[in-house]
mmCIF file of C-alpha atoms in Angstrom:
data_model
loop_
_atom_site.group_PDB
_atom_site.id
_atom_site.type_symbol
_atom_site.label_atom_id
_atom_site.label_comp_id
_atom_site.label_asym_id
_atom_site.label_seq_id
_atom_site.Cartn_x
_atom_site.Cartn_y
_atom_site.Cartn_z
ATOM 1 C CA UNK A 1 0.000 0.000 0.000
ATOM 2 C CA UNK A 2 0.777 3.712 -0.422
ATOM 3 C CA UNK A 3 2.582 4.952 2.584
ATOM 4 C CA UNK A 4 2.372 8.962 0.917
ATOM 5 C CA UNK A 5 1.520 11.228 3.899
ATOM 6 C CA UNK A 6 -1.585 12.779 4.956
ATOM 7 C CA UNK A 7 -1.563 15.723 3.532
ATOM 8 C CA UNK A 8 -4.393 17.997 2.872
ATOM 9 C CA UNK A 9 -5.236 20.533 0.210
ATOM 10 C CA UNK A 10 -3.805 23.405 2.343
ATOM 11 C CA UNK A 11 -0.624 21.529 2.976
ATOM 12 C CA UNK A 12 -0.665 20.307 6.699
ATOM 13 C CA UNK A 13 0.331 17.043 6.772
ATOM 14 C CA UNK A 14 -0.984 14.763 9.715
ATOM 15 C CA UNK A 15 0.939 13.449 12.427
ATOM 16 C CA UNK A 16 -1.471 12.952 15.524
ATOM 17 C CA UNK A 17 -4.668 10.343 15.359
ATOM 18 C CA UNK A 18 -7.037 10.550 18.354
ATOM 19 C CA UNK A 19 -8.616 7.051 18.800
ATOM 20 C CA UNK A 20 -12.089 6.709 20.673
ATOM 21 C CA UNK A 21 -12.097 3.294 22.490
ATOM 22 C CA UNK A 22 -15.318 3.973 23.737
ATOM 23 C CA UNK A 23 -18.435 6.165 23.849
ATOM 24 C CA UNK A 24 -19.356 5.381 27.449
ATOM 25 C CA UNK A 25 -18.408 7.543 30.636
ATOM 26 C CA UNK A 26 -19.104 7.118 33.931
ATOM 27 C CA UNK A 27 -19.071 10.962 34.693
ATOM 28 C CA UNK A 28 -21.966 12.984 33.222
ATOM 29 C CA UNK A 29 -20.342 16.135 32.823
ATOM 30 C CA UNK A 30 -23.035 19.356 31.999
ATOM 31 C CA UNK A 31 -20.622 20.268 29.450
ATOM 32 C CA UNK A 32 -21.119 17.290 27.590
ATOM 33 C CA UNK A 33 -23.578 14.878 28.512
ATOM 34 C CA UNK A 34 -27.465 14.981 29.920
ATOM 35 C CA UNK A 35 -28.050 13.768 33.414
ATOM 36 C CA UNK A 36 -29.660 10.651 32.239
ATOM 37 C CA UNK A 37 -30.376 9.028 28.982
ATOM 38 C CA UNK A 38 -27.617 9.218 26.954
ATOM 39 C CA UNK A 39 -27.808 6.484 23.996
ATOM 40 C CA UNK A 40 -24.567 4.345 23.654
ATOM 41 C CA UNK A 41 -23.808 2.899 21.011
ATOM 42 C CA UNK A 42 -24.225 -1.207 20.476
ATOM 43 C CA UNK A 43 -21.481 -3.084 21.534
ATOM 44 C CA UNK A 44 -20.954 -4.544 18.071
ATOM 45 C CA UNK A 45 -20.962 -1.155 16.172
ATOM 46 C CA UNK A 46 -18.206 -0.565 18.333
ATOM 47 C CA UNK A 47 -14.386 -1.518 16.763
ATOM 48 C CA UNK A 48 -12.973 -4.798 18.101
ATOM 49 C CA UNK A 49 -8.862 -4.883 19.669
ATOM 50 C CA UNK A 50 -7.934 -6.477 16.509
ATOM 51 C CA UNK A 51 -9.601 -3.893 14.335
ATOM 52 C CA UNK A 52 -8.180 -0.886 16.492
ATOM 53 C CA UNK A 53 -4.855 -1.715 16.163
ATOM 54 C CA UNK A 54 -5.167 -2.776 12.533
ATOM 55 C CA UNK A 55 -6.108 1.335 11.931
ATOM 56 C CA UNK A 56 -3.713 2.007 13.965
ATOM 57 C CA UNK A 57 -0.763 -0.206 11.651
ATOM 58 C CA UNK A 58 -2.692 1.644 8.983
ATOM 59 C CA UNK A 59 -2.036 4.840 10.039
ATOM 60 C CA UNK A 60 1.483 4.599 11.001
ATOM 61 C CA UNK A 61 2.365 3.344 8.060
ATOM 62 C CA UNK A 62 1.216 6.988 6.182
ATOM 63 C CA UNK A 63 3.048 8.836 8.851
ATOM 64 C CA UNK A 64 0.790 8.821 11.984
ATOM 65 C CA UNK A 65 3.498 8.544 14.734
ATOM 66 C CA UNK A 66 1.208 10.297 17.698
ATOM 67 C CA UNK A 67 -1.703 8.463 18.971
ATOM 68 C CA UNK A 68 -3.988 9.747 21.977
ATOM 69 C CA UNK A 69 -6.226 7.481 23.367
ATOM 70 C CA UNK A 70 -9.616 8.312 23.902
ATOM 71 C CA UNK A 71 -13.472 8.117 25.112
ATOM 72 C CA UNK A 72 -15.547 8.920 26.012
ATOM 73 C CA UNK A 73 -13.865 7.563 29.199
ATOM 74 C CA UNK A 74 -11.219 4.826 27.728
ATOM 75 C CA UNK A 75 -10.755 3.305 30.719
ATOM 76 C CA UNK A 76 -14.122 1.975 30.969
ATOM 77 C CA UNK A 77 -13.185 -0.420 28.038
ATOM 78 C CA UNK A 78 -11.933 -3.889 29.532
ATOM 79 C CA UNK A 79 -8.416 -4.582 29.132
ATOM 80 C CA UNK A 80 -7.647 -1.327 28.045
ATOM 81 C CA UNK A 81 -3.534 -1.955 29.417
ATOM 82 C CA UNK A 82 -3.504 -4.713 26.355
ATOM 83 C CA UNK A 83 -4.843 -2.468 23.967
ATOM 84 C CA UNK A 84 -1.918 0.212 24.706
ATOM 85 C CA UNK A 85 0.619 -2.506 24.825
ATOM 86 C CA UNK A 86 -0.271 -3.704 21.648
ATOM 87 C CA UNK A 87 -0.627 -0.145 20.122
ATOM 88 C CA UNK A 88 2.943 0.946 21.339
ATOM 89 C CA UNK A 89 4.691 -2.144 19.517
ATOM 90 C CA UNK A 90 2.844 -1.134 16.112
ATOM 91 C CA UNK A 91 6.187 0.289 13.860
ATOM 92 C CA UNK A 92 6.333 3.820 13.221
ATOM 93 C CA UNK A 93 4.358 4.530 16.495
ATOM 94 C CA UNK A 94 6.542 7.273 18.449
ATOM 95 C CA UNK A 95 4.276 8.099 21.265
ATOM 96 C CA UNK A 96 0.839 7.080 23.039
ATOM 97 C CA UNK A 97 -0.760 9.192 25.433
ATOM 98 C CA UNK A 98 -4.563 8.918 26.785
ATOM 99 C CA UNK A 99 -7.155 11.619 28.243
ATOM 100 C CA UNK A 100 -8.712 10.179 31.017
ATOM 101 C CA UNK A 101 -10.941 11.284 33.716
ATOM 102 C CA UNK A 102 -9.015 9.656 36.148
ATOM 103 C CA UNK A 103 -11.989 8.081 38.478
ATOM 104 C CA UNK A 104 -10.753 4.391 37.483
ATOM 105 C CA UNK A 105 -6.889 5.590 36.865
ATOM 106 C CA UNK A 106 -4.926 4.921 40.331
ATOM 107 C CA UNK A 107 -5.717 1.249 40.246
ATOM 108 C CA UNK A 108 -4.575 0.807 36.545
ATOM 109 C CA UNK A 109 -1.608 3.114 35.725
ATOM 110 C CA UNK A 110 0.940 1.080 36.795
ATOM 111 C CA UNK A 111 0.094 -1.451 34.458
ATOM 112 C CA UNK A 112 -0.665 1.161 31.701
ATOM 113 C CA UNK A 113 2.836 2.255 32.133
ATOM 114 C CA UNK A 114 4.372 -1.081 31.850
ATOM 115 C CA UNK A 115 2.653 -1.529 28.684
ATOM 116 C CA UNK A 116 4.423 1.612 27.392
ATOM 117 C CA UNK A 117 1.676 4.745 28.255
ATOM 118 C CA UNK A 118 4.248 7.647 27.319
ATOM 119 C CA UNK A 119 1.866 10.116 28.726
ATOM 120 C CA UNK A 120 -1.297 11.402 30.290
ATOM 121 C CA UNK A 121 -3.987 14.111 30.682
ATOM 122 C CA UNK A 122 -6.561 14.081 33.738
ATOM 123 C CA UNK A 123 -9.719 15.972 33.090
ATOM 124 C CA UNK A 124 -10.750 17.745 35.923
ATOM 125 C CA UNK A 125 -12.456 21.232 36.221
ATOM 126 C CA UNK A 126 -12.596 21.774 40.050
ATOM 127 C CA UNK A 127 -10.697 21.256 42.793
ATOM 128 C CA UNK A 128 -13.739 22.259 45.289
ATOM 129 C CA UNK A 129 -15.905 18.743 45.946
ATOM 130 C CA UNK A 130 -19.213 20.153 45.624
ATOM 131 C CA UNK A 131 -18.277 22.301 42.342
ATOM 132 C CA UNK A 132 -16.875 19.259 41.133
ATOM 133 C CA UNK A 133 -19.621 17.165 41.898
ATOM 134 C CA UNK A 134 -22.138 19.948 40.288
ATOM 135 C CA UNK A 135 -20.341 20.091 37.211
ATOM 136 C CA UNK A 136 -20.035 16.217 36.624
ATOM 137 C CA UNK A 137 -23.031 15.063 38.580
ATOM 138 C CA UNK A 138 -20.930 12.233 40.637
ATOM 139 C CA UNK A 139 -18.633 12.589 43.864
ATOM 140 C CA UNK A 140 -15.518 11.241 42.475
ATOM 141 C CA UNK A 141 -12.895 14.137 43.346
ATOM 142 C CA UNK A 142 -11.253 11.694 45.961
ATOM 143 C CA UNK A 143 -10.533 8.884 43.264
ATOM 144 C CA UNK A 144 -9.587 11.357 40.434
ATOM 145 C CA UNK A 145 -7.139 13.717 43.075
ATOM 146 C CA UNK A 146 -5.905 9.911 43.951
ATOM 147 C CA UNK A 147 -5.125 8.909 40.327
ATOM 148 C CA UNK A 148 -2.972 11.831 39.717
ATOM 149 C CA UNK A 149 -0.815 11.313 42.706
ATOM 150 C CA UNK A 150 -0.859 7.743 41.562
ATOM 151 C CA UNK A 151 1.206 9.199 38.065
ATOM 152 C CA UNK A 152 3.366 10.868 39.888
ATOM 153 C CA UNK A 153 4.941 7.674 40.932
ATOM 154 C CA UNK A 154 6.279 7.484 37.340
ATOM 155 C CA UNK A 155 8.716 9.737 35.787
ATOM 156 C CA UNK A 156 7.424 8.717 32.608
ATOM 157 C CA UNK A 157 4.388 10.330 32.638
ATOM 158 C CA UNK A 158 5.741 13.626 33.941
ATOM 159 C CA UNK A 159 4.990 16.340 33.448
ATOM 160 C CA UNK A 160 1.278 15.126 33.743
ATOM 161 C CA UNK A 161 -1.343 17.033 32.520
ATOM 162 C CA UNK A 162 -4.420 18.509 34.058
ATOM 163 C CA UNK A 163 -7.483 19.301 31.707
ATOM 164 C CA UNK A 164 -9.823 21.656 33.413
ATOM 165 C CA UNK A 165 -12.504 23.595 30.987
ATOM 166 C CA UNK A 166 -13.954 26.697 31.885
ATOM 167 C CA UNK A 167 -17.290 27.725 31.590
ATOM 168 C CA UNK A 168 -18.449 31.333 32.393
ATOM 169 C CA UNK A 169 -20.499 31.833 35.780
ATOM 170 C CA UNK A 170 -19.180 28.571 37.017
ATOM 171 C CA UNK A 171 -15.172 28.227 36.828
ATOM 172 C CA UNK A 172 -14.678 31.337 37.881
ATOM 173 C CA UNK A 173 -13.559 30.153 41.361
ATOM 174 C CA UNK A 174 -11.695 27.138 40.658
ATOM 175 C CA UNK A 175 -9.294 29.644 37.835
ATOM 176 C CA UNK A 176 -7.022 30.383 40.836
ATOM 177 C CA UNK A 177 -6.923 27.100 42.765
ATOM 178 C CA UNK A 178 -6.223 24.987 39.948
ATOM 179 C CA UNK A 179 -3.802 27.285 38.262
ATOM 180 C CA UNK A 180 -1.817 27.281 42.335
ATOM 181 C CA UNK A 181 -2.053 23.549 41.281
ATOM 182 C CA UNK A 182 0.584 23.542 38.645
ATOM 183 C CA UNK A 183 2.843 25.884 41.443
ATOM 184 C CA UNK A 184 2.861 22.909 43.656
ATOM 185 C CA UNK A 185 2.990 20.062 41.777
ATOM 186 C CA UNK A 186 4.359 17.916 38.781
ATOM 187 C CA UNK A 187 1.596 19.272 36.349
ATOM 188 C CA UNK A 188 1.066 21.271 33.608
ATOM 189 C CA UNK A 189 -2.718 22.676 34.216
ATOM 190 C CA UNK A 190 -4.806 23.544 30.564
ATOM 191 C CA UNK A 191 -7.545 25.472 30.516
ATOM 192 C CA UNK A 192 -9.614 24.886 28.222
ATOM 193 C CA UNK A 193 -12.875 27.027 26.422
ATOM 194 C CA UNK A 194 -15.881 25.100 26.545
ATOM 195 C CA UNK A 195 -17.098 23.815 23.169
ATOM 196 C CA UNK A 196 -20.233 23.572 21.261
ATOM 197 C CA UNK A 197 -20.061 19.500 21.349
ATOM 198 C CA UNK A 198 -22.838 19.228 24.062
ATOM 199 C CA UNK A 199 -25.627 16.063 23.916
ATOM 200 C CA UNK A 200 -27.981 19.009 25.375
ATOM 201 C CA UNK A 201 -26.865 21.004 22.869
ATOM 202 C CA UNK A 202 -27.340 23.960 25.533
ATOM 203 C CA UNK A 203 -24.004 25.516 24.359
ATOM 204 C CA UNK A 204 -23.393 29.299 23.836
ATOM 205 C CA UNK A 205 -20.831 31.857 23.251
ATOM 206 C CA UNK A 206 -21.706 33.562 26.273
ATOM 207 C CA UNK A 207 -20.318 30.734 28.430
ATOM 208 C CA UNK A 208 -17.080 30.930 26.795
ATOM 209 C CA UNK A 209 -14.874 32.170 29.607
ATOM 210 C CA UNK A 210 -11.624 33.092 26.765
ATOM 211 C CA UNK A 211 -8.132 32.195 27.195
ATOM 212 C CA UNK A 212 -7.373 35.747 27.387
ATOM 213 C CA UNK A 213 -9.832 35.951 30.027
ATOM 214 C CA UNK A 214 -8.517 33.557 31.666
ATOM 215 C CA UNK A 215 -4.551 34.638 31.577
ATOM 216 C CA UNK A 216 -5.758 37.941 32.659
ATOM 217 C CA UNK A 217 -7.314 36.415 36.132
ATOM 218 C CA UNK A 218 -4.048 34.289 36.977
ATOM 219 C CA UNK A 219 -1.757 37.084 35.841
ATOM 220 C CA UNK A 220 -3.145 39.562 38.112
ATOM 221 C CA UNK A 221 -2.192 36.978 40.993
ATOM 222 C CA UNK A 222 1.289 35.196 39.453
ATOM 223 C CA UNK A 223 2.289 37.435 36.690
ATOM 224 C CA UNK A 224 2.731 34.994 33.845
ATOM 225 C CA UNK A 225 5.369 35.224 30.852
ATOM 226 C CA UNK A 226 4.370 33.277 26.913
ATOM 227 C CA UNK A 227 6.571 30.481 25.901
ATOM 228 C CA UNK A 228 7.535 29.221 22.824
ATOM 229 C CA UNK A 229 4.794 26.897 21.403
ATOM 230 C CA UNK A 230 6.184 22.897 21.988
ATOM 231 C CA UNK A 231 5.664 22.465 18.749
ATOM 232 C CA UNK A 232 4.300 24.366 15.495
ATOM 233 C CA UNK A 233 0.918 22.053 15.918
ATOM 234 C CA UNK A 234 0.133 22.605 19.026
ATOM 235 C CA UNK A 235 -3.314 23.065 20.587
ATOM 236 C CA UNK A 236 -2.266 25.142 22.923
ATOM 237 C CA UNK A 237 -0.682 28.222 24.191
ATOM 238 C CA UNK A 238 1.821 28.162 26.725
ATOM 239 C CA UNK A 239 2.724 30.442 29.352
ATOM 240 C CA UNK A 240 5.216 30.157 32.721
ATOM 241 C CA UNK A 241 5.052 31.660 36.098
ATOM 242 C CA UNK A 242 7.204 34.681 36.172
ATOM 243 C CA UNK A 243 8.784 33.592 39.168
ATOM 244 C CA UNK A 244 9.734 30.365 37.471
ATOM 245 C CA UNK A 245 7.210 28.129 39.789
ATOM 246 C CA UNK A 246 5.565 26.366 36.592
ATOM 247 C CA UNK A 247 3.582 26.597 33.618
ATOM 248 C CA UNK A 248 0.108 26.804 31.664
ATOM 249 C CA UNK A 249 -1.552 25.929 28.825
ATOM 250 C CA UNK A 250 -4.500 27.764 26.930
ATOM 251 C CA UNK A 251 -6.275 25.543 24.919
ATOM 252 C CA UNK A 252 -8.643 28.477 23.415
ATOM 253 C CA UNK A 253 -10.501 26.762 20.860
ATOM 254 C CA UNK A 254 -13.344 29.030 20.024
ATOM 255 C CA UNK A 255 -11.160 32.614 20.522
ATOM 256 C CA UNK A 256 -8.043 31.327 18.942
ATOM 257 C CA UNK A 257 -8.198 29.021 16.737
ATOM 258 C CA UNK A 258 -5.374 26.698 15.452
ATOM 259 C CA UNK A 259 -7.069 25.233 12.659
ATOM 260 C CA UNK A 260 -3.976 26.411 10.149
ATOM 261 C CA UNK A 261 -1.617 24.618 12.188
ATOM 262 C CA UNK A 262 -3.599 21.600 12.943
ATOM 263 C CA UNK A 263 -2.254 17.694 12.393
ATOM 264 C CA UNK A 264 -4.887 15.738 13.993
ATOM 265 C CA UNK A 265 -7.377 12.994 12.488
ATOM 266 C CA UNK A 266 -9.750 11.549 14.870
ATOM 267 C CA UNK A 267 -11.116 7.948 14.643
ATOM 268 C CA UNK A 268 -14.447 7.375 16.426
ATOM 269 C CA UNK A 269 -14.957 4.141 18.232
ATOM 270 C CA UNK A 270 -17.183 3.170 15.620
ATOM 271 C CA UNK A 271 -14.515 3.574 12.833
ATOM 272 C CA UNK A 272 -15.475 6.849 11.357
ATOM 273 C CA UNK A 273 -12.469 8.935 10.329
ATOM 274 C CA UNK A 274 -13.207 13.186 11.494
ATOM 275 C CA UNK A 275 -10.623 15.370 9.960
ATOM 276 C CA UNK A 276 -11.881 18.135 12.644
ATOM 277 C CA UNK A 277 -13.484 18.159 16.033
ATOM 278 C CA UNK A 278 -16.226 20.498 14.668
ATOM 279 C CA UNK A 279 -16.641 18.324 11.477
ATOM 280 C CA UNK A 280 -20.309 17.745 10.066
ATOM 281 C CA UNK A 281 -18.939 15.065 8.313
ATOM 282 C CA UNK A 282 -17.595 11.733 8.392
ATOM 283 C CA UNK A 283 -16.025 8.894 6.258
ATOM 284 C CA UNK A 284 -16.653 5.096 7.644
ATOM 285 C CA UNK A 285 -13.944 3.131 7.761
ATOM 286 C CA UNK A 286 -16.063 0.401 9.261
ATOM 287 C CA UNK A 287 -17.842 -0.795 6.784
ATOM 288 C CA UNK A 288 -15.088 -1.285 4.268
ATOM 289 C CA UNK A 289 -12.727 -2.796 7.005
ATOM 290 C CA UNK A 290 -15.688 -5.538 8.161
ATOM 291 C CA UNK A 291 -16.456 -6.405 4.372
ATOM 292 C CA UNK A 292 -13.109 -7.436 3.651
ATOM 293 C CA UNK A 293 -10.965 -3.776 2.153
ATOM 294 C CA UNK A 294 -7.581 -4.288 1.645
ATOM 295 C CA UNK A 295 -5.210 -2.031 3.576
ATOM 296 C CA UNK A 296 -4.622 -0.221 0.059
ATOM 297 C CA UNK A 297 -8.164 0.362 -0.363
ATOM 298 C CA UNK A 298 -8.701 1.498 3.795
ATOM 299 C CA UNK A 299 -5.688 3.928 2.894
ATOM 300 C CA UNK A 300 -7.284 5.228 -0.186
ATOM 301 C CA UNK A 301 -10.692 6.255 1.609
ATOM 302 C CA UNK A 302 -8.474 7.915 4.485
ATOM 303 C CA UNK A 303 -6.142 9.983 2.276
ATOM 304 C CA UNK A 304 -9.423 11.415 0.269
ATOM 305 C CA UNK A 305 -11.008 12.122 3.069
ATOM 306 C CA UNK A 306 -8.166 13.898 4.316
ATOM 307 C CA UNK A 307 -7.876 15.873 0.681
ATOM 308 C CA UNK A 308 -11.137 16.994 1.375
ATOM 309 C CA UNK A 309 -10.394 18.934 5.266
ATOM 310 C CA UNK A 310 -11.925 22.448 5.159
ATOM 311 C CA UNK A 311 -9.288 25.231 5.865
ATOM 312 C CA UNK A 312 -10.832 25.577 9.529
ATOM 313 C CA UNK A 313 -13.996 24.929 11.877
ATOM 314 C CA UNK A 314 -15.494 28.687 10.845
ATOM 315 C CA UNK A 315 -16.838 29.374 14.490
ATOM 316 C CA UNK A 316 -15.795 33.094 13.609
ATOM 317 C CA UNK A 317 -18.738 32.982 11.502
ATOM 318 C CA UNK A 318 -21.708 34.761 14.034
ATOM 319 C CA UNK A 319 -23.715 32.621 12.316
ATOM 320 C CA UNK A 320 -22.086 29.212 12.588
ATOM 321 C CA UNK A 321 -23.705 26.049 14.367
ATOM 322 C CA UNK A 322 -22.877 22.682 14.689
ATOM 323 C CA UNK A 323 -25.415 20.143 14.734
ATOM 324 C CA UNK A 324 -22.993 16.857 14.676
ATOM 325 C CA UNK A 325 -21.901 14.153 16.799
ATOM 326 C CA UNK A 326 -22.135 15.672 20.546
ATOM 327 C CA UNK A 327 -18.076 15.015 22.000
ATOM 328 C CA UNK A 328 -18.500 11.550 23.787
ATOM 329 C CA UNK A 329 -19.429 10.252 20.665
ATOM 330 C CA UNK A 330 -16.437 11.793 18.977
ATOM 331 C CA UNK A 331 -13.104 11.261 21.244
ATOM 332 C CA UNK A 332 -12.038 14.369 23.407
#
């Protein structure tokens, strides 16, 4: 098969795959799921171990070398250490990281790491327990605060990750406490803008509290100083403590885009290949794999799809929506 690399019609070539293992969570965060009666999807529309790391060969071999494991909340899936293990050995495969809520993660990272987890982001938006437990409707703060000490154990991992998003006229408390967080500890905290990928669909731009927003609250307490980016694809902006006691990151989404920079496919635990997060479209993979496509032919329907990725998500456009897949149903 071809191994020519993903590159799209603007000229970014793609280096990072996000993999969904799994729709299912067992938080029920506002920003992104109802209370009750979310629809998963059936256990057999869902791609098998085999079949996941088969994409993932696939990929590598046209120049994927990042993959980010992802959920809804991948370590729901059993066996999940295997998976990793297996997807580390596939050739051409430089790094695999996960995003992770981290309720279920200090009983299993040890045995992620020693089947090669490079590194790892914790989602978690407050450090207050009844905040927390508003936002994601469960009292887990306990089990996720316990997971990330847990990481700490391994120097791998470090420097772990926090993920916290913000949403106006609810963060506004935790900016402070979880950005004192990253002072004294191992962690790199990212805030990031809440996104229009809600199963309520009960998103609006009002409740975008903006990176800029954001750095402007911290800076007024710990003066903070820009970095350069970690690299030129980065999601993120990043930004150190003037007085040297750690660093941020800015994921800003909907204020500042990084669609002309972006490198990242996103495969859907149902095997449909996203070329953006904000995409109203999707190409199965699926259904070719399961009725017998070669790997030349699986490539050829990936690198079209890829031909066809739009210069960027247009939220800039007042009068832009999004009416596809709501975010669990995606891969954060």
């Amino acid at each position: 098969m071809s191994t020519t690399p993903l590159t799209d019609g603007f000229g970014r070539t793609h280096r990072s795959l996000r993999l969904s293992v799994t729709d299912r969570c067992n938080l029920r965060c506002r920003y992104c799921m109802p209370a009750e009666g979310m629809k998963w999807l059936p256990r057999e529309e869902l791609l098998t171990d085999d079949e996941l790391v088969r994409m993932v060969s696939l990929f590598a071999r046209m120049g994927i070398s990042e993959i980010r494991v992802t959920g809804g909340e991948p370590l729901v899936r059993p066996a999940l250490p295997g998976l990793i293990g297996r997807i580390t050995a596939v050739p051409g495969v430089r790094e695999v990281a996960m995003t992770t809520n981290g309720v279920l993660l200090a009983g299993v990272v040890d045995d992620l790491v020693s089947n090669g987890l490079h590194r790892v982001n914790v989602s978690i938006d407050s450090l207050d327990p009844e905040r927390f437990a508003m936002i994601t409707r469960r009292n887990d703060l306990d089990r996720v605060l316990e997971g990330l000490r847990a990481c700490e154990r391994h120097a791998s991992l470090r420097p772990i990750k926090v993920n916290a998003v913000a949403l106006r006229g609810v963060s506004e408390p935790d900016v402070l406490p979880l950005a004192a967080l990253a002072r004294r500890r191992p962690y790199v905290v990212r805030f990031i803008e809440v996104m229009p990928l809600d199963a309520p669909r009960e998103w609006t731009r009002e409740a975008v509290l903006s990176g800029e927003e954001l750095r402007d609250m911290i800076g007024a307490r710990w003066p903070l100083l820009p970095m350069a980016p970690e690299r030129a694809s980065a999601t993120g902006t990043s930004w150190r403590f003037a007085d040297g006691a750690g660093m941020l990151q800015f994921v800003s989404s909907v204020t500042e885009p990084f669609c002309a920079s972006c490198d990242r496919l996103r495969l859907t635990a149902d095997g449909q290949l996203r070329t953006c997060l904000f995409a109203e479209w999707e190409t199965d993979l699926r259904g070719p794999l399961r009725a017998g496509a070669d790997d030349a032919e699986l490539a050829g329907i990936a690198a079209g799809a890829v031909a066809r990725k739009e210069a960027g998500h247009g939220m800039a456009d007042p009068a832009w929506t999004y009416q596809g897949r709501p975010m669990s149903l995606i891969g954060g």
